[in-house]
Amino acid sequence: MTLNGPQQTESPGTGLVTPPRPRPVRARAAVILPLLALTAAAAAGVYLWTYNVEAQRLGERANVALSLHAETLLTGLEKFQVLPFAVARRADVAAALESGGDADMVSRVLGQHMALAGLRSLELVNRFGQVVATSEQHLSRLARGRRTIALTSPYLAAALQGRLGRGYFVGTEGARTYVFAASVRDGDSKVIGAVVARINLELIERNWALAQDTVSAVDGDQLILLSNKPERRLKPPTEANPAGWRPITKERYLHLLDWTVVEQVDRAPLATAAGRAALIAALAGLIATLGAWFLLERRMDGVRRLRQSRAAGLWLERRVEQRTRDLRSANDHLAAEIDGHETTAKALHQSQKDLVQAAKLAALGQMSAALAHEYNQPLGAIRAHAENAETLIARGKPEEAVGNLGLIRSMVSRLAALSGTLKTFARRPGTDIRPVDVGAVVRDALIILSPRMKTNKDQVKLVLPDDPVLVHAGALRLEQVLVNLITNGLDAAGDDGSVQVEITGSGSNVVVRVSDSGPGVAADPPSKVFDPFYTTKEVGKGLGLGLSIAYNIVKDFDGHLEAMNLPGGGACFTLHLRAARPVREAAE
């Protein structure tokens, strides 16, 4: 099945491409458009239903919360109205309003009750409105006598008439206070004064601090007296609503206080919840529409393929014979190409062997110039010692001539070692692999490289075991690998650097590490240096084949060669070779 549009088909028997029949667009529209309309209608219905359900649930929660907050307000105030009655019945309070009472003592009593109940203040007032005693004990008797309460105050007037007085007021600095007043009577039940309890409304307001919605208490003058939102306090309800806020308001009138408690719930989350439900419904409808589209496309593709298969059947039958003939011809041509590839592979393998030998000879040619100086020095010394020996023999001093002959013999041995090593290095290696002492091979490689190190004999450091370590390898080819690795290390380290050759092993594995103090391997990853013709040297100073040849030689030994950069700088090439006998036995 394809959804990328109609495809073209090849006309049977002619090989020409003919345009396909157009797909019926009207059939698709007849199925898809009603489904899209149904999806939109379902999303709208889900939005309205979810909005109404959430609004009902929010209203129920607001009603419960409103009842709780209203009861909290009433309970918080009513618990204080008993206190002024209890204080007013004390004999010492009534005596303080008469000439024989102790006002200071009553002030202390009022202070104790104020502290226990958490009031703002508690005052004793005579029937003329003068404050006789107060819980504010820091005031002197003269200062208390100067304080008066207007007899026209509703709460004081009610108390002097023998009823419970109550009221509230807002101070100049916004302090909100609620007042309860109870009458004080003498022995004849005559009202002689009142006890006034002042409650800090902020204490009542704290009970609403944890309310999730906005709770307000509006007085008869349409002023918000209490609210859990500080910015709404002491403002008309119409001015306290924030801009763009669409609340659901629930009100409860408190007849006892002549106040209205308002619970305001933001209905913006209703639209969010309804929109989320509508979006889910729309997505479900779109998924169903896509499923219908998929089924429709699949059916139409099936019809089209059936038609194409019927037409292609006849066309394929006619082309089978032609294709069979073409395949036979192609098979014959492919067989000829395979023979050619085999011949080319053999030639390539032979070229690789020749290239290895050519690389060795090229290295030998590079070393020949340096070795010329190394040969000239011993030859000059031999000639000088020979002349000295002749002179000493002529003078009759054969004993001294023997010493010169010994020097000549050591010089000849040195030249023989150099020539023998170079001769074996230039010889084409055989295919035999036998046990080889890897330490001896390292020393032979250093003899070949001795002209290269003539300026610094200690440039190559050896860390070799005391006993021979035998590995399965070809001596000449292993020597070629080590000469290549040590030469690269000397080139990288420079005249002031150093190269270290270390042989370790355990069990059947022997490890030879050739590390230098140069800048390290620049290739990323380091194993790239084993690719043929990869080199970082200047043109004319290397073909990039040395490490590739070394890698393949080690691979022929059933080992492997690795390259890495050292943490402190420099490169390290590691040869893993198969031990001819366990290294532990070799150490013993």
Coordinates of C-alpha atoms in Angstrom, one line a residue:
M1 CA 0.0 0.0 0.0
T2 CA 1.2 3.5 -0.7
L3 CA -0.1 6.9 0.4
N4 CA 2.2 8.9 -1.9
G5 CA -0.3 9.3 -4.8
P6 CA -1.0 7.3 -7.9
Q7 CA 1.8 5.3 -9.6
Q8 CA 2.5 4.9 -13.3
T9 CA 2.5 1.4 -14.9
E10 CA 4.3 0.1 -17.9
S11 CA 2.1 -0.9 -20.8
P12 CA 2.2 -4.7 -21.3
G13 CA 4.1 -5.8 -24.4
T14 CA 5.2 -2.3 -25.4
G15 CA 7.5 -1.2 -22.6
L16 CA 5.8 2.2 -22.6
V17 CA 4.7 4.0 -19.4
T18 CA 1.0 4.8 -19.4
P19 CA -0.8 7.1 -16.8
P20 CA -2.9 5.3 -14.2
R21 CA -6.6 5.9 -13.7
P22 CA -7.3 8.8 -11.5
R23 CA -8.5 7.9 -8.0
P24 CA -12.0 8.9 -7.1
V25 CA -11.7 12.0 -5.0
R26 CA -15.4 12.2 -4.4
A27 CA -15.5 8.8 -2.7
R28 CA -12.8 10.0 -0.2
A29 CA -14.6 13.3 0.5
A30 CA -17.9 11.4 1.0
V31 CA -16.3 9.4 3.8
I32 CA -13.8 11.9 5.4
L33 CA -15.9 15.1 5.5
P34 CA -18.8 13.6 7.5
L35 CA -16.3 12.1 9.9
L36 CA -14.6 15.5 10.4
A37 CA -17.9 17.2 11.0
L38 CA -18.9 14.5 13.5
T39 CA -15.5 15.0 15.3
A40 CA -16.1 18.8 15.5
A41 CA -19.6 18.3 16.9
A42 CA -18.4 15.7 19.4
A43 CA -15.6 18.0 20.6
A44 CA -18.1 20.9 21.1
G45 CA -20.5 18.6 23.0
V46 CA -17.8 17.3 25.2
Y47 CA -16.7 20.9 25.9
L48 CA -20.1 22.0 27.0
W49 CA -20.8 18.9 29.0
T50 CA -17.5 19.0 30.8
Y51 CA -17.9 22.7 31.5
N52 CA -21.3 22.2 33.1
V53 CA -20.2 19.2 35.2
E54 CA -17.1 21.0 36.4
A55 CA -19.1 24.2 37.2
Q56 CA -21.6 22.2 39.2
R57 CA -18.9 20.4 41.1
L58 CA -17.1 23.8 41.7
G59 CA -20.4 25.3 43.0
E60 CA -21.0 22.5 45.4
R61 CA -17.4 22.8 46.7
A62 CA -17.9 26.6 47.1
N63 CA -21.1 26.1 49.1
V64 CA -19.4 23.7 51.5
A65 CA -16.5 26.0 51.9
L66 CA -18.8 29.0 52.4
S67 CA -20.7 27.3 55.2
L68 CA -17.4 26.4 56.9
H69 CA -16.0 29.9 56.6
A70 CA -19.2 31.5 57.9
E71 CA -19.4 29.2 60.8
T72 CA -15.8 29.9 61.6
L73 CA -16.5 33.6 61.6
L74 CA -19.5 33.3 63.9
T75 CA -17.8 30.9 66.2
G76 CA -14.7 33.0 66.4
L77 CA -16.7 36.1 67.5
E78 CA -19.3 34.4 69.7
K79 CA -16.8 32.8 72.0
F80 CA -15.8 36.3 73.2
Q81 CA -19.3 37.6 74.0
V82 CA -19.5 35.6 77.2
L83 CA -16.4 37.2 78.7
P84 CA -17.8 40.7 79.3
F85 CA -20.9 39.2 81.1
A86 CA -18.6 37.1 83.4
V87 CA -16.4 40.1 84.3
A88 CA -19.5 42.3 84.8
R89 CA -20.9 40.0 87.5
R90 CA -17.8 40.3 89.7
A91 CA -18.4 42.2 93.0
D92 CA -15.1 44.0 92.8
V93 CA -15.9 45.3 89.3
A94 CA -19.2 46.7 90.6
A95 CA -17.5 48.1 93.6
A96 CA -15.0 49.9 91.4
L97 CA -17.8 51.9 89.9
E98 CA -18.8 53.1 93.4
S99 CA -16.7 55.3 95.6
G100 CA -15.2 52.5 97.7
G101 CA -13.8 50.3 94.9
D102 CA -10.2 49.7 94.0
A103 CA -9.8 50.6 90.3
D104 CA -6.2 49.6 90.1
M105 CA -6.9 46.1 91.3
V106 CA -9.8 45.8 88.8
S107 CA -7.4 47.0 86.0
R108 CA -5.1 44.1 86.9
V109 CA -8.0 41.7 86.8
L110 CA -9.0 43.0 83.4
G111 CA -5.5 42.7 82.2
Q112 CA -5.4 39.0 83.2
H113 CA -8.7 38.3 81.4
M114 CA -7.5 40.1 78.3
A115 CA -4.3 38.1 78.2
L116 CA -6.1 34.8 78.7
A117 CA -8.7 35.5 76.1
G118 CA -6.5 37.1 73.5
L119 CA -8.4 40.4 73.4
R120 CA -7.2 43.7 72.2
S121 CA -8.4 45.5 75.4
L122 CA -11.0 45.2 78.2
E123 CA -12.4 48.3 79.8
L124 CA -14.8 49.2 82.7
V125 CA -17.0 52.2 81.9
N126 CA -19.4 54.1 84.3
R127 CA -22.8 55.2 83.2
F128 CA -21.4 58.6 82.0
G129 CA -19.0 56.9 79.5
Q130 CA -15.8 57.5 81.6
V131 CA -13.2 54.7 81.7
V132 CA -12.8 53.7 85.3
A133 CA -10.4 50.6 84.8
T134 CA -8.7 49.2 81.8
S135 CA -6.5 46.2 80.9
E136 CA -3.9 48.7 79.7
Q137 CA -2.2 49.0 83.0
H138 CA 0.5 51.4 81.9
L139 CA -2.1 54.2 81.9
S140 CA -2.3 56.2 85.1
R141 CA -5.5 56.8 87.0
L142 CA -5.6 60.4 85.6
A143 CA -5.1 59.1 82.1
R144 CA -7.9 56.5 82.5
G145 CA -10.2 59.2 83.9
R146 CA -9.7 61.3 80.8
R147 CA -10.7 58.5 78.4
T148 CA -14.4 58.4 77.6
I149 CA -16.7 56.6 75.3
A150 CA -19.5 58.5 73.7
L151 CA -22.9 57.5 75.2
T152 CA -24.2 57.6 71.6
S153 CA -22.1 54.6 70.7
P154 CA -24.6 51.9 69.8
Y155 CA -22.8 49.2 71.7
L156 CA -22.4 51.3 74.9
A157 CA -26.0 52.6 74.7
A158 CA -27.3 49.0 74.4
A159 CA -25.2 47.9 77.4
L160 CA -26.4 50.8 79.6
Q161 CA -29.9 49.8 78.7
G162 CA -29.3 46.3 80.1
R163 CA -28.8 44.6 76.7
L164 CA -25.8 43.0 75.0
G165 CA -24.0 45.7 73.1
R166 CA -22.0 44.9 70.0
G167 CA -20.5 46.7 67.0
Y168 CA -17.3 47.2 65.0
F169 CA -15.2 50.1 63.8
V170 CA -12.0 50.7 61.8
G171 CA -9.2 52.8 63.3
T172 CA -7.3 55.6 61.6
E173 CA -4.5 53.2 60.7
G174 CA -6.8 50.5 59.4
A175 CA -7.0 48.5 62.7
R176 CA -10.3 46.6 62.6
T177 CA -12.0 46.0 66.0
Y178 CA -15.2 44.2 67.1
V179 CA -16.8 45.2 70.4
F180 CA -18.9 43.4 72.9
A181 CA -20.4 45.3 75.9
A182 CA -22.2 43.9 79.0
S183 CA -24.0 46.0 81.7
V184 CA -22.7 46.1 85.3
R185 CA -25.4 46.2 88.0
D186 CA -25.4 47.1 91.6
G187 CA -27.1 45.3 94.4
D188 CA -30.5 46.8 93.4
S189 CA -30.0 45.5 89.8
K190 CA -29.6 49.0 88.6
V191 CA -27.3 49.5 85.7
I192 CA -24.3 51.5 86.9
G193 CA -21.8 50.9 84.0
A194 CA -20.6 48.5 81.4
V195 CA -17.7 46.1 80.6
V196 CA -16.4 46.7 77.0
A197 CA -14.4 43.9 75.3
R198 CA -12.5 44.8 72.1
I199 CA -11.6 42.0 69.8
N200 CA -8.9 42.2 67.1
L201 CA -10.6 41.1 63.9
E202 CA -7.2 40.1 62.4
L203 CA -7.3 37.1 64.8
I204 CA -10.6 36.0 63.3
E205 CA -9.3 36.6 59.8
R206 CA -6.3 34.3 60.3
N207 CA -8.7 31.3 60.2
W208 CA -9.2 32.0 56.5
A209 CA -5.5 32.2 55.6
L210 CA -5.3 28.7 54.2
A211 CA -8.5 29.0 52.1
Q212 CA -8.0 28.2 48.5
D213 CA -10.6 30.6 47.2
T214 CA -11.2 34.2 48.0
V215 CA -13.3 34.7 51.2
S216 CA -14.6 38.1 52.2
A217 CA -17.0 39.5 54.9
V218 CA -18.9 42.5 53.7
D219 CA -20.7 44.8 56.2
G220 CA -24.0 46.6 55.8
D221 CA -22.2 49.6 54.2
Q222 CA -20.9 47.4 51.4
L223 CA -17.3 47.5 52.6
I224 CA -15.1 44.4 52.8
L225 CA -14.2 44.2 56.5
L226 CA -12.5 40.8 56.5
S227 CA -10.7 38.9 53.7
N228 CA -8.0 36.3 53.2
K229 CA -6.6 38.5 50.4
P230 CA -4.9 41.6 51.9
E231 CA -5.5 43.7 48.8
R232 CA -9.3 43.4 49.1
R233 CA -9.6 44.6 52.6
L234 CA -11.5 47.9 53.3
K235 CA -12.6 48.2 49.7
P236 CA -16.0 48.0 48.1
P237 CA -16.7 44.5 46.5
T238 CA -17.0 46.0 43.0
E239 CA -13.5 47.6 43.2
A240 CA -11.7 44.6 44.8
N241 CA -12.1 42.2 41.9
P242 CA -8.9 42.0 39.9
A243 CA -9.0 42.8 36.2
G244 CA -9.9 39.9 33.9
W245 CA -10.9 37.7 36.9
R246 CA -14.2 35.9 36.3
P247 CA -15.4 34.5 39.6
I248 CA -18.3 32.3 40.7
T249 CA -19.7 34.1 43.8
K250 CA -21.5 32.3 46.6
E251 CA -23.0 34.5 49.4
R252 CA -24.4 33.8 52.8
Y253 CA -26.0 36.5 55.0
L254 CA -25.3 36.5 58.7
H255 CA -28.3 38.0 60.5
L256 CA -26.5 38.0 63.8
L257 CA -23.8 40.3 62.5
D258 CA -25.6 42.0 59.7
W259 CA -22.7 40.9 57.5
T260 CA -22.5 39.0 54.2
V261 CA -19.9 36.3 53.8
V262 CA -18.8 35.9 50.1
E263 CA -17.0 32.9 48.6
Q264 CA -15.5 33.7 45.2
V265 CA -14.1 30.9 43.1
D266 CA -12.3 31.5 39.8
R267 CA -14.0 29.8 36.9
A268 CA -11.1 30.1 34.5
P269 CA -10.0 26.4 35.3
L270 CA -13.4 25.3 34.1
A271 CA -12.6 26.4 30.5
T272 CA -9.2 24.8 30.8
A273 CA -10.6 21.4 31.9
A274 CA -13.4 21.6 29.3
G275 CA -10.9 22.5 26.6
R276 CA -8.6 19.6 27.6
A277 CA -11.6 17.2 27.4
A278 CA -12.6 18.7 24.0
L279 CA -9.1 18.3 22.7
I280 CA -9.0 14.6 23.7
A281 CA -12.3 14.1 22.0
A282 CA -11.0 15.9 18.9
L283 CA -7.9 13.8 18.8
A284 CA -9.9 10.6 19.2
G285 CA -12.1 11.7 16.3
L286 CA -9.0 12.6 14.2
I287 CA -7.5 9.1 14.9
A288 CA -10.8 7.5 13.8
T289 CA -10.8 9.7 10.7
L290 CA -7.2 8.7 9.9
G291 CA -8.2 5.0 10.4
A292 CA -11.1 5.4 8.0
W293 CA -8.7 7.1 5.5
F294 CA -6.2 4.3 5.9
L295 CA -8.9 1.6 5.3
L296 CA -10.2 3.5 2.3
E297 CA -6.7 3.9 0.8
R298 CA -6.0 0.2 1.4
R299 CA -9.2 -0.9 -0.3
M300 CA -8.5 1.4 -3.3
D301 CA -4.9 0.2 -3.5
G302 CA -6.1 -3.4 -3.5
V303 CA -8.4 -2.7 -6.4
R304 CA -5.7 -0.9 -8.3
R305 CA -3.2 -3.6 -7.7
L306 CA -5.6 -6.3 -8.8
R307 CA -6.1 -4.5 -12.1
Q308 CA -2.3 -4.0 -12.5
S309 CA -1.5 -7.7 -11.6
R310 CA -4.0 -8.9 -14.3
A311 CA -2.4 -6.7 -16.9
A312 CA 1.1 -7.5 -15.8
G313 CA 0.5 -11.2 -15.8
L314 CA 0.3 -11.3 -19.6
W315 CA 3.2 -9.0 -20.0
L316 CA 5.4 -11.1 -17.7
E317 CA 4.6 -14.2 -19.6
R318 CA 5.8 -12.6 -22.8
R319 CA 9.0 -11.3 -21.3
V320 CA 10.0 -14.5 -19.5
E321 CA 11.7 -16.0 -22.5
Q322 CA 13.5 -12.8 -23.4
R323 CA 14.7 -12.4 -19.8
T324 CA 15.8 -16.1 -19.8
R325 CA 18.0 -15.5 -22.8
D326 CA 19.3 -12.3 -21.3
L327 CA 20.2 -14.1 -18.0
R328 CA 22.1 -16.9 -19.9
S329 CA 24.1 -14.2 -21.7
A330 CA 24.7 -12.4 -18.4
N331 CA 25.8 -15.6 -16.7
D332 CA 28.4 -16.2 -19.4
H333 CA 29.6 -12.7 -19.2
L334 CA 29.7 -12.9 -15.4
A335 CA 31.8 -16.2 -15.5
A336 CA 34.3 -14.4 -17.8
E337 CA 34.5 -11.5 -15.4
I338 CA 35.0 -13.9 -12.4
D339 CA 37.9 -15.5 -14.3
G340 CA 39.3 -12.0 -14.9
H341 CA 38.9 -11.0 -11.2
E342 CA 40.7 -14.2 -10.1
T343 CA 43.6 -13.4 -12.4
T344 CA 43.7 -9.8 -11.2
A345 CA 43.6 -11.0 -7.5
K346 CA 46.6 -13.3 -8.1
A347 CA 48.5 -10.5 -9.8
L348 CA 47.6 -8.2 -6.9
H349 CA 48.8 -10.7 -4.4
Q350 CA 52.1 -11.0 -6.2
S351 CA 52.3 -7.2 -6.5
Q352 CA 51.8 -7.0 -2.7
K353 CA 54.7 -9.4 -2.1
D354 CA 56.9 -7.4 -4.6
L355 CA 55.8 -4.2 -2.8
V356 CA 56.9 -5.6 0.5
Q357 CA 60.2 -6.6 -0.8
A358 CA 60.6 -3.2 -2.6
A359 CA 59.8 -1.4 0.7
K360 CA 62.6 -3.4 2.4
L361 CA 65.0 -2.6 -0.4
A362 CA 64.0 1.1 -0.2
A363 CA 64.7 1.1 3.5
L364 CA 68.0 -0.6 2.8
G365 CA 68.9 2.1 0.3
Q366 CA 68.0 4.8 2.8
M367 CA 70.3 3.2 5.3
S368 CA 73.2 2.6 2.9
A369 CA 74.4 6.2 2.9
A370 CA 74.4 6.3 6.7
L371 CA 76.2 2.9 6.9
A372 CA 79.0 4.2 4.5
H373 CA 80.3 6.4 7.3
E374 CA 80.0 3.6 9.8
Y375 CA 82.1 1.3 7.5
N376 CA 84.7 4.0 6.7
Q377 CA 85.6 4.5 10.4
P378 CA 86.4 0.8 11.1
L379 CA 88.2 0.5 7.7
G380 CA 90.4 3.5 8.6
A381 CA 91.1 2.1 12.0
I382 CA 92.0 -1.3 10.5
R383 CA 94.4 0.4 8.1
A384 CA 96.0 2.4 10.9
H385 CA 96.4 -0.6 13.2
A386 CA 97.8 -2.7 10.3
E387 CA 100.5 -0.1 9.6
N388 CA 101.3 0.1 13.3
A389 CA 101.6 -3.7 13.4
E390 CA 104.0 -3.7 10.5
T391 CA 106.1 -1.1 12.1
L392 CA 106.2 -2.9 15.4
I393 CA 107.2 -6.2 13.7
A394 CA 109.9 -4.4 11.7
R395 CA 111.3 -3.0 15.0
G396 CA 111.2 -6.4 16.6
K397 CA 108.3 -5.8 18.9
P398 CA 105.8 -8.7 18.0
E399 CA 104.2 -8.6 21.4
E400 CA 103.0 -5.1 20.9
A401 CA 101.9 -5.9 17.3
V402 CA 99.6 -8.7 18.7
G403 CA 97.5 -6.0 20.5
N404 CA 97.0 -4.1 17.2
L405 CA 96.0 -7.4 15.5
G406 CA 93.4 -7.9 18.2
L407 CA 91.9 -4.5 17.6
I408 CA 91.8 -5.3 13.9
R409 CA 90.0 -8.5 14.6
S410 CA 87.2 -6.7 16.7
M411 CA 86.8 -4.1 13.9
V412 CA 86.4 -6.9 11.3
S413 CA 83.8 -8.7 13.5
R414 CA 81.8 -5.4 13.8
L415 CA 81.8 -5.0 10.0
A416 CA 80.8 -8.7 9.5
A417 CA 77.8 -8.2 11.9
L418 CA 76.6 -5.1 10.0
S419 CA 77.0 -6.8 6.6
G420 CA 75.4 -10.0 7.7
T421 CA 72.4 -8.3 9.2
L422 CA 71.9 -6.1 6.1
K423 CA 72.2 -9.2 3.8
T424 CA 69.5 -11.0 5.7
F425 CA 67.3 -8.0 5.8
A426 CA 67.4 -7.6 2.0
R427 CA 66.7 -11.3 1.3
R428 CA 63.1 -12.2 0.4
P429 CA 61.6 -13.9 3.4
G430 CA 60.3 -17.5 3.4
T431 CA 56.9 -18.7 4.6
D432 CA 58.2 -20.8 7.5
I433 CA 57.2 -19.8 11.0
R434 CA 59.2 -21.2 13.8
P435 CA 60.2 -20.3 17.4
V436 CA 62.2 -17.1 17.5
D437 CA 63.8 -15.3 20.4
V438 CA 62.1 -11.9 20.3
G439 CA 64.9 -10.3 22.4
A440 CA 67.5 -11.4 19.9
V441 CA 65.4 -10.0 17.1
V442 CA 65.2 -6.6 18.9
R443 CA 69.0 -6.5 19.3
D444 CA 69.5 -7.4 15.6
A445 CA 67.1 -4.6 14.6
L446 CA 69.2 -2.1 16.7
I447 CA 72.4 -3.2 14.9
I448 CA 70.7 -2.2 11.6
L449 CA 69.6 1.1 13.1
S450 CA 72.9 1.8 14.8
P451 CA 73.9 4.4 12.1
R452 CA 70.6 6.1 12.7
M453 CA 71.4 6.5 16.4
K454 CA 75.1 7.4 16.0
T455 CA 74.6 10.8 17.6
N456 CA 72.8 9.4 20.6
K457 CA 73.6 5.8 21.4
D458 CA 71.2 5.8 24.5
Q459 CA 68.2 7.1 22.4
V460 CA 66.6 3.6 22.4
K461 CA 66.0 2.1 25.9
L462 CA 65.5 -1.6 26.2
V463 CA 63.5 -3.3 28.9
L464 CA 64.1 -7.0 28.1
P465 CA 63.8 -10.1 30.3
D466 CA 66.9 -12.0 31.3
D467 CA 65.8 -15.3 29.8
P468 CA 64.9 -15.8 26.1
V469 CA 61.3 -15.3 25.2
L470 CA 60.3 -17.5 22.2
V471 CA 57.4 -16.6 19.9
H472 CA 55.9 -18.1 16.7
A473 CA 57.2 -15.9 13.9
G474 CA 59.6 -15.4 11.0
A475 CA 62.8 -13.9 12.3
L476 CA 63.4 -11.7 9.2
R477 CA 59.9 -10.4 8.9
L478 CA 59.6 -9.7 12.7
E479 CA 62.9 -7.9 12.4
Q480 CA 61.4 -5.8 9.6
V481 CA 58.4 -4.9 11.8
L482 CA 60.6 -3.8 14.7
V483 CA 62.9 -1.8 12.4
N484 CA 59.8 0.0 11.0
L485 CA 58.3 0.7 14.5
I486 CA 61.6 1.9 16.0
T487 CA 62.4 4.1 13.0
N488 CA 59.0 5.7 13.2
G489 CA 59.5 6.3 17.0
L490 CA 62.9 7.9 16.3
D491 CA 61.4 10.1 13.7
A492 CA 58.6 11.2 16.0
A493 CA 60.8 11.7 19.1
G494 CA 63.5 13.8 17.3
D495 CA 67.1 14.1 18.3
D496 CA 66.2 15.1 21.9
G497 CA 63.6 12.4 22.5
S498 CA 63.7 8.7 23.3
V499 CA 62.2 5.4 22.3
Q500 CA 61.6 2.5 24.7
V501 CA 61.2 -1.2 23.7
E502 CA 59.7 -3.4 26.4
I503 CA 59.0 -7.1 26.3
T504 CA 56.4 -8.6 28.7
G505 CA 54.2 -11.6 28.7
S506 CA 52.2 -14.2 30.7
G507 CA 51.1 -17.6 29.7
S508 CA 50.7 -18.0 25.9
N509 CA 50.7 -14.2 25.2
V510 CA 53.9 -12.1 24.6
V511 CA 53.6 -8.3 24.4
V512 CA 56.2 -6.1 22.7
R513 CA 55.6 -2.3 23.3
V514 CA 57.5 0.3 21.3
S515 CA 56.7 3.8 22.8
D516 CA 58.2 7.2 22.0
S517 CA 58.2 10.7 23.6
G518 CA 57.0 12.3 20.4
P519 CA 53.7 14.2 19.8
G520 CA 51.6 11.1 19.5
V521 CA 49.5 9.6 16.7
A522 CA 47.6 12.3 14.8
A523 CA 45.1 9.9 13.2
D524 CA 41.6 9.7 14.5
P525 CA 41.1 6.9 15.4
P526 CA 44.8 5.8 15.9
S527 CA 44.2 2.5 14.0
K528 CA 43.9 4.6 10.8
V529 CA 47.7 4.7 10.6
F530 CA 47.6 1.0 9.4
D531 CA 45.7 2.0 6.3
P532 CA 47.8 1.7 3.1
F533 CA 49.4 5.0 1.9
Y534 CA 48.4 6.9 5.1
T535 CA 51.3 9.1 6.2
T536 CA 51.9 12.4 7.9
K537 CA 55.4 12.8 6.6
E538 CA 56.4 15.3 3.9
V539 CA 56.3 14.3 0.2
G540 CA 59.3 12.1 -0.7
K541 CA 60.0 11.0 2.9
G542 CA 57.5 8.1 3.0
L543 CA 54.9 6.2 1.1
G544 CA 52.6 5.3 4.0
L545 CA 53.1 1.6 3.5
G546 CA 55.5 0.7 6.4
L547 CA 52.8 0.4 9.1
S548 CA 50.4 -1.3 6.7
I549 CA 53.0 -3.9 5.8
A550 CA 53.9 -4.4 9.5
Y551 CA 50.3 -4.9 10.4
N552 CA 49.8 -7.6 7.8
I553 CA 53.1 -9.3 8.8
V554 CA 52.0 -9.5 12.4
K555 CA 48.6 -10.8 11.3
D556 CA 50.4 -13.6 9.4
F557 CA 52.0 -14.6 12.7
D558 CA 48.5 -15.1 14.2
G559 CA 49.0 -11.9 16.3
H560 CA 47.8 -8.3 16.1
L561 CA 49.3 -4.8 16.2
E562 CA 47.7 -1.9 18.0
A563 CA 48.3 1.9 18.1
M564 CA 47.4 4.3 20.9
N565 CA 48.4 7.6 22.4
L566 CA 49.9 7.7 25.9
P567 CA 48.3 9.8 28.6
G568 CA 51.4 11.8 29.2
G569 CA 52.2 12.3 25.5
G570 CA 53.8 10.2 22.8
A571 CA 52.7 7.1 20.9
C572 CA 52.7 3.4 21.8
F573 CA 52.6 0.5 19.3
T574 CA 51.8 -2.9 20.9
L575 CA 52.6 -6.3 19.3
H576 CA 50.6 -9.2 20.6
L577 CA 52.4 -12.4 19.6
R578 CA 51.8 -16.1 20.3
A579 CA 54.4 -17.6 22.7
A580 CA 56.2 -20.7 21.4
R581 CA 56.2 -21.9 25.0
P582 CA 54.7 -20.5 28.2
V583 CA 56.5 -17.4 29.3
R584 CA 56.7 -18.8 32.8
E585 CA 58.7 -21.7 31.6
A586 CA 60.9 -19.4 29.6
A587 CA 61.6 -17.4 32.8
E588 CA 62.5 -20.5 34.7

